[in-house]
Short mmCIF file of C-alpha atoms and ligand atoms in Angstrom, two decimals:
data_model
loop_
_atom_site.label_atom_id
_atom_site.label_comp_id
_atom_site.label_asym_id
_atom_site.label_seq_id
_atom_site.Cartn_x
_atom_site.Cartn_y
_atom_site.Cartn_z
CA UNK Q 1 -84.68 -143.19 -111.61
CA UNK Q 2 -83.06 -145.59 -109.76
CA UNK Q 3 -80.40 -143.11 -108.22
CA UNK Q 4 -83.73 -141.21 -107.45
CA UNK Q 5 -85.15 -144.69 -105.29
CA UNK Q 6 -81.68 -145.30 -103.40
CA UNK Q 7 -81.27 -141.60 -102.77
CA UNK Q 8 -82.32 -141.73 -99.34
CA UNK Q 9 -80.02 -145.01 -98.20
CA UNK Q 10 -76.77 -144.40 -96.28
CA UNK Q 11 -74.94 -147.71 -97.49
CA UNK Q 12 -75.87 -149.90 -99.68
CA UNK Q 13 -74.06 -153.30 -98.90
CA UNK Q 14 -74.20 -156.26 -101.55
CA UNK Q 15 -73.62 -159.96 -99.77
CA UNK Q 16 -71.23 -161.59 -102.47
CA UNK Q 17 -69.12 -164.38 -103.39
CA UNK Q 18 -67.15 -166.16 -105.65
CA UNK Q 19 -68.28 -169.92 -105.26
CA UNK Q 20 -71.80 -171.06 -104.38
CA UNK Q 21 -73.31 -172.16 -101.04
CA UNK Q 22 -71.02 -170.03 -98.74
CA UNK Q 23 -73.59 -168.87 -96.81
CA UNK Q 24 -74.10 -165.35 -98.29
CA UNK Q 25 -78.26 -166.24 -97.95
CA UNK Q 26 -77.90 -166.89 -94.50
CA UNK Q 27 -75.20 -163.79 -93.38
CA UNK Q 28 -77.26 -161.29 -94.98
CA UNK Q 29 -80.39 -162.49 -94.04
CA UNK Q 30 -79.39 -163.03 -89.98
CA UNK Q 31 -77.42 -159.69 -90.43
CA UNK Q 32 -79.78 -157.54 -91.70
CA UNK Q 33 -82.52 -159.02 -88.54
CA UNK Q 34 -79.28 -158.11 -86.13
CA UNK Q 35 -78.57 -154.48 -87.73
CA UNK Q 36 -82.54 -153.94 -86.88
CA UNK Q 37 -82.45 -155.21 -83.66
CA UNK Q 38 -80.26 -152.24 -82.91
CA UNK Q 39 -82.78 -150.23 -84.01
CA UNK Q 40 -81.01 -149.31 -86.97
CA UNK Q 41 -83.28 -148.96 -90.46
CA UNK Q 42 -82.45 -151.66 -92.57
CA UNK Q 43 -84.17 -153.13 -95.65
CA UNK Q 44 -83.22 -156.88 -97.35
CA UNK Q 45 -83.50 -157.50 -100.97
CA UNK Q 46 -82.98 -161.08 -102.47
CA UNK Q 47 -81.42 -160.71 -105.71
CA UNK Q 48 -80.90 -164.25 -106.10
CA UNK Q 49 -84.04 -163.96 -108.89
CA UNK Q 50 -83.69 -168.04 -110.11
CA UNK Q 51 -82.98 -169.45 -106.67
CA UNK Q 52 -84.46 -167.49 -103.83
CA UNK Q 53 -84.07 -168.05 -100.05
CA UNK Q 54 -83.96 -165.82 -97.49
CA UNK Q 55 -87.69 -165.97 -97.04
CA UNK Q 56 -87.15 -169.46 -95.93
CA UNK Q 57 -84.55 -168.33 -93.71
CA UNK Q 58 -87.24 -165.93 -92.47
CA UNK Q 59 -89.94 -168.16 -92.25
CA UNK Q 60 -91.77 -165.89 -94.43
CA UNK Q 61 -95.20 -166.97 -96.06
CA UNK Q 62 -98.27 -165.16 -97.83
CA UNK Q 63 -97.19 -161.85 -97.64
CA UNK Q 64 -96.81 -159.23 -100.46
CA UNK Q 65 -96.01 -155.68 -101.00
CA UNK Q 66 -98.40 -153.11 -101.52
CA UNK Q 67 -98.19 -151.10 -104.31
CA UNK Q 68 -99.05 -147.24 -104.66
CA UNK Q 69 -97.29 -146.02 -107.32
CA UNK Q 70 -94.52 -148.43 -107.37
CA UNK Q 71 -93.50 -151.41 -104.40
CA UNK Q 72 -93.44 -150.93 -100.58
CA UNK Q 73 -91.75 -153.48 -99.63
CA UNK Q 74 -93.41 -154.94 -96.10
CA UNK Q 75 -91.71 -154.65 -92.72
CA UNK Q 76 -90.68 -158.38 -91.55
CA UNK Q 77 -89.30 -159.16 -88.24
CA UNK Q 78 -88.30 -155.35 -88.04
CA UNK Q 79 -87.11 -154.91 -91.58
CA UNK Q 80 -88.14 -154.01 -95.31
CA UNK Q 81 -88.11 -157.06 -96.93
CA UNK Q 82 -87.95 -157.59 -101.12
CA UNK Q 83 -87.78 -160.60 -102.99
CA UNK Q 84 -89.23 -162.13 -106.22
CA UNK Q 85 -91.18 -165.08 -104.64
CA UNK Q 86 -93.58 -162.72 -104.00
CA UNK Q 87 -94.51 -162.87 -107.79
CA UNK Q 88 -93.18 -166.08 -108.56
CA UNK Q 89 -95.10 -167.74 -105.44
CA UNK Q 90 -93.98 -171.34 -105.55
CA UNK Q 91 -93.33 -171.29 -109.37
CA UNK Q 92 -89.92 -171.75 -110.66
CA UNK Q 93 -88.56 -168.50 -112.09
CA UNK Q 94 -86.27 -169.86 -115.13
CA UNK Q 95 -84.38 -166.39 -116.14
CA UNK Q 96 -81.43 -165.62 -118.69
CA UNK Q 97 -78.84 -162.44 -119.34
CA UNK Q 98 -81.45 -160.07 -120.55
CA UNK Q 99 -84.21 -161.38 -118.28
CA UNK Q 100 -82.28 -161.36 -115.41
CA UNK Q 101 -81.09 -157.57 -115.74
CA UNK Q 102 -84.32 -156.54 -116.68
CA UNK Q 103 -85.72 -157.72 -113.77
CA UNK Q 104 -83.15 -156.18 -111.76
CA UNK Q 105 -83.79 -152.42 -113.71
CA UNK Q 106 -87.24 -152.61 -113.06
CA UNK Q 107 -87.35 -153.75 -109.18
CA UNK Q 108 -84.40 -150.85 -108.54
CA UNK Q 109 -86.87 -148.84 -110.23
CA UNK Q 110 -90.29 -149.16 -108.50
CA UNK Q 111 -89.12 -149.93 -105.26
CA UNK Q 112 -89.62 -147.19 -102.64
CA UNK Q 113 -87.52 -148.24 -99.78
CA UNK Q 114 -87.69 -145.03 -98.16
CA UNK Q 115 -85.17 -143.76 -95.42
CA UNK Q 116 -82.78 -146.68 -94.99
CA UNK Q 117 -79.61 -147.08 -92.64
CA UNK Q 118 -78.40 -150.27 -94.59
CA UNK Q 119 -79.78 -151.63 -97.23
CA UNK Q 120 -78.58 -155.33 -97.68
CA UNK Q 121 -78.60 -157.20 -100.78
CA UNK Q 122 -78.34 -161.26 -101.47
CA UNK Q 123 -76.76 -162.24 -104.53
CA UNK Q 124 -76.13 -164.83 -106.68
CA UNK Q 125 -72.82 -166.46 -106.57
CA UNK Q 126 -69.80 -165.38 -108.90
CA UNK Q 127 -69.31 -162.84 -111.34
CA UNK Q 128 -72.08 -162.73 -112.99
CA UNK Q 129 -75.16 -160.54 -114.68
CA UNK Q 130 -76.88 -159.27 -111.24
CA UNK Q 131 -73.28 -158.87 -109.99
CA UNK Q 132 -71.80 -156.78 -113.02
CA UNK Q 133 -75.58 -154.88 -113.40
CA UNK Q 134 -75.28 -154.00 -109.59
CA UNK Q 135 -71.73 -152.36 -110.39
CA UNK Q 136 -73.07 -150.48 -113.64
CA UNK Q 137 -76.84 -149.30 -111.98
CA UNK Q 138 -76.04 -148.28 -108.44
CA UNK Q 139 -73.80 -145.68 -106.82
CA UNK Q 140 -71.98 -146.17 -103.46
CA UNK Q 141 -72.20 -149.74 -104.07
CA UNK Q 142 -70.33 -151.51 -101.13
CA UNK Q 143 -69.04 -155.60 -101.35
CA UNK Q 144 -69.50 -158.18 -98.03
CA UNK Q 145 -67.55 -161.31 -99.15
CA UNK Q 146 -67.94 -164.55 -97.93
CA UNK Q 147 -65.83 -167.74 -98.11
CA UNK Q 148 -65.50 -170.20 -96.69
CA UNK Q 149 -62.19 -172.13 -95.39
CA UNK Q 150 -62.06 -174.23 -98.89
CA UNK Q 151 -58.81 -173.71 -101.13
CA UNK Q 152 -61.19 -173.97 -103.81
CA UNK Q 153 -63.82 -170.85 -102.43
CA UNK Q 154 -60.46 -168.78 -101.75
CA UNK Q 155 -59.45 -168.98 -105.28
CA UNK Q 156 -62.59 -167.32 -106.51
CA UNK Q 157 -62.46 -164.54 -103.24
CA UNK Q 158 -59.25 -163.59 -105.04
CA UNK Q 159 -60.49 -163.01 -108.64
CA UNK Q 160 -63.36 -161.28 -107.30
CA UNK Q 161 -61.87 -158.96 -105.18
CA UNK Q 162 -59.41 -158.52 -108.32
CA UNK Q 163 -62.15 -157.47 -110.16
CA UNK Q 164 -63.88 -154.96 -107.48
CA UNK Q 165 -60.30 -153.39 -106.97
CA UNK Q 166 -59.99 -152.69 -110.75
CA UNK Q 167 -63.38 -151.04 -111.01
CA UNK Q 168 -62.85 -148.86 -107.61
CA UNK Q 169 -65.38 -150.35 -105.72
CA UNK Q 170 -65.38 -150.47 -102.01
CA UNK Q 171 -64.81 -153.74 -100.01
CA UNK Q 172 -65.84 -153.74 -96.66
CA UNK Q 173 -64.20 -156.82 -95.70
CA UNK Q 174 -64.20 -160.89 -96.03
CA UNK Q 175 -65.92 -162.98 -93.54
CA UNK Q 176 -65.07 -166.45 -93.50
CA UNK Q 177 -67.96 -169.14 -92.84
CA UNK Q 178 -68.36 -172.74 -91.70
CA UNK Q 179 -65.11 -172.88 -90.19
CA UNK Q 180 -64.32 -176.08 -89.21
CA UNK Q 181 -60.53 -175.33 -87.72
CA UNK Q 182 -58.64 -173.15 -86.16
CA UNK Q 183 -56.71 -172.77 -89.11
CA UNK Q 184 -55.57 -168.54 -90.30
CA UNK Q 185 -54.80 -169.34 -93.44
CA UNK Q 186 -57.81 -167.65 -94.95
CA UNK Q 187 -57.23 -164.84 -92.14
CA UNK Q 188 -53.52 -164.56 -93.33
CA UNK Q 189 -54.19 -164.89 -97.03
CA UNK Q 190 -57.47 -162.13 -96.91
CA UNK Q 191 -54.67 -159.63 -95.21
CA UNK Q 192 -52.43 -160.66 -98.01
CA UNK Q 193 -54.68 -159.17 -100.10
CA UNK Q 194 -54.75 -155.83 -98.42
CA UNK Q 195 -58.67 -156.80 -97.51
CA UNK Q 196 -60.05 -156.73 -94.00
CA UNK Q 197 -60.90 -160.43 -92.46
CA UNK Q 198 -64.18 -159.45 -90.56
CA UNK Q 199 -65.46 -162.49 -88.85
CA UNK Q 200 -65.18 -166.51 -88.98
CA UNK Q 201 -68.32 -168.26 -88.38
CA UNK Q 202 -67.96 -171.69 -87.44
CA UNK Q 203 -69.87 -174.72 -88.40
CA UNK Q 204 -73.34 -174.95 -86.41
CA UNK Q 205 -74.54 -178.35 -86.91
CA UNK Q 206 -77.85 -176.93 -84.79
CA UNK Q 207 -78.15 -174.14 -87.56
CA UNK Q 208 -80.48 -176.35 -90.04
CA UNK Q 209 -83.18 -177.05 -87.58
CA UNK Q 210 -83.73 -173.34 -86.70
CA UNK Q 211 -84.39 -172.10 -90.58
CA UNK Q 212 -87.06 -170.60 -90.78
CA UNK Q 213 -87.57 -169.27 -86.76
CA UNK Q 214 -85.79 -166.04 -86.33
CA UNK Q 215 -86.32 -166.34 -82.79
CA UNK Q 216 -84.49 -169.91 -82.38
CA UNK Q 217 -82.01 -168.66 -85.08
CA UNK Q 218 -81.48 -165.59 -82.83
CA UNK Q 219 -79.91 -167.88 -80.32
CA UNK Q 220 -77.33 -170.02 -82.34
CA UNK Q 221 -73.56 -169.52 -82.05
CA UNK Q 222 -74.16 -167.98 -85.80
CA UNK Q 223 -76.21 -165.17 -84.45
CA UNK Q 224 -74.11 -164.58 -81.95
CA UNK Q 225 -70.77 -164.00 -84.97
CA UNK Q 226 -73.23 -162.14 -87.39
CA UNK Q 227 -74.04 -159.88 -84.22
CA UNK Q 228 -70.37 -158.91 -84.08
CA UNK Q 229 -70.03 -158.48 -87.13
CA UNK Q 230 -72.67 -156.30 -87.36
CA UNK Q 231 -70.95 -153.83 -85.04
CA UNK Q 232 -68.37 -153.95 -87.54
CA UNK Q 233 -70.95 -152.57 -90.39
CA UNK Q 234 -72.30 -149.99 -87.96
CA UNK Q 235 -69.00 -147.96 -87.68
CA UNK Q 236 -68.56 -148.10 -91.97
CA UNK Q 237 -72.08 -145.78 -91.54
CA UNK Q 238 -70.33 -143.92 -89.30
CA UNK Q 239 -67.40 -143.08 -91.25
N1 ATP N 1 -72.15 -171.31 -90.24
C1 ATP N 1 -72.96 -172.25 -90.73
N2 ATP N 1 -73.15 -173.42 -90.05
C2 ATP N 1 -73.96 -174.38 -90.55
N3 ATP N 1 -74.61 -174.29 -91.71
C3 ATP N 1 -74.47 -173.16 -92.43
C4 ATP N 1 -73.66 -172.08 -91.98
N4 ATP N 1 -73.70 -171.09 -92.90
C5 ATP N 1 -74.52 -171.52 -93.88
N5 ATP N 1 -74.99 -172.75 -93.60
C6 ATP N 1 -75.87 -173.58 -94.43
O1 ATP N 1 -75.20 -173.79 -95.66
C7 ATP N 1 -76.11 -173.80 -96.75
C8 ATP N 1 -75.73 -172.73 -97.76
O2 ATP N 1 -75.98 -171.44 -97.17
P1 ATP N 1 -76.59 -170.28 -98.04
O3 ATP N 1 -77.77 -170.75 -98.82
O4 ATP N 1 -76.77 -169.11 -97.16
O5 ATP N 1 -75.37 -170.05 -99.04
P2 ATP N 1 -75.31 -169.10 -100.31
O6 ATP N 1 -73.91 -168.64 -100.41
O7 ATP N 1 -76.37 -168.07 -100.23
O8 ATP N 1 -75.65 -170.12 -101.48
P3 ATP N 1 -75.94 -169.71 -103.02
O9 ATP N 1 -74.59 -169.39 -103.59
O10 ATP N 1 -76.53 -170.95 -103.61
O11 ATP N 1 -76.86 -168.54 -103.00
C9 ATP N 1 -77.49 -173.59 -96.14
O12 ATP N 1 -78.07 -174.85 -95.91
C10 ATP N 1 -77.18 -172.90 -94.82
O13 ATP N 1 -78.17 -173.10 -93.85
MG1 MG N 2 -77.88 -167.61 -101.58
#
């Protein structure tokens, strides 16, 4: 069923990492609204089920699918957009193992995204049940990792992409975020791996106050990196 729902989506492109608070929320979100600028089709799916965010990012409010048969998701800002505050509304949505992949099976499952270019998906950080269900439920699964310049978010890049590597799944590359120096030792140590360093994002103090206004975020030095990057993704379609 689910390969049935996907079945009409060139790549599939899961937003990961291995620590917390990298900034996967914000890259996929401001790269899926650049990807359909270019007029390319592109749906966003929040799989962050217990913490949700990149319909504050989008400055999203009071909007839900409609539902014939399964979910359409609704077209925001130029793309599909999915996430599970439209059930949980402002309620907190407290979810273990089980719960958590159940959720996942059925969403995959009634979701009719249509004819997609890209679909992007938000995750959770680490290794953990949405990550590992993702591997086991879809095909053509592609990985976007983020890190950022920390020793400490490095360490887990490395056991991830250790991971991904041993089950044959495709990396597209490692962007590094919140980059504070001019420092390549994230550059050096990502090509050490045999991965591709994408992009480095620096540190936008004027990001915070532009959450939530996809215009004003349109025009931050962030936008302007996720935009390049972006480019990047558009020739992995191509190939
Ligand atoms: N380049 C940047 N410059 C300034 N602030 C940033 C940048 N990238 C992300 N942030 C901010 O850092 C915080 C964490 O970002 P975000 O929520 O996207 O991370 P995450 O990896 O999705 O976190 P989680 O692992 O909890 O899902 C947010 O407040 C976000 O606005
Ligand atoms: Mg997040």
């Amino acid at each position: 069923v689910i390969d049935d729902k996907l079945k009409n989506i060139e790549k599939v492109v899961a937003v990961t990492s291995g620590k917390g608070g990298v900034g996967k929320s914000l890259i996929a979100s401001m790269l899926a609204l650049a990807l359909a600028r270019k007029g390319y089709r592109v749906g966003l799916f929040d799989l962050d089920f217990t913490s949700p965010t990149t319909h504050v990012i989008l400055g999203l409010k009071g909007i839900m699918p409609k539902e014939d048969k399964g979910i359409i998701p609704p077209v925001v800002h130029g793309l599909k957009y999915l996430s599970i505050v439209y059930y949980s509304g402002e309620g907190v949505t407290p979810l273990r193992g089980m719960d958590v992949s159940n959720a996942l099976i059925e969403l995959l499952s009634i979701t009719k995204w249509g004819r997609l270019d890209f679909l992007l998906l938000d995750l959770p950080p680490g290794i953990g049940d949405v990550t590992l269900d993702l591997i086991r439920l879809v095909k053509d699964l592609h990985f976007l990792i983020v890190t950022t310049p920390s020793q400490l978010a490095f360490e887990t890049v490395k056991k991830l992409a250790s991971l991904l590597k041993d089950l044959h799944i495709p990396i597209v590359g490692v962007v590094e975020n919140m980059k504070i120096n001019k420092s390549n030792l994230v550059e050096k140590r990502v090509s050490e791996l045999g991965l591709q360093y994408l992009a480095e994002i620096p540190f936008d103090r004027l990001l915070e106050a532009t959450i939530g206004n996809v215009t004003r975020l349109s025009e931050t030095i962030v936008a302007k990196k996720v935009e390049q990057l972006s480019i990047k993704l558009t020739k992995l379609k191509e190939s």
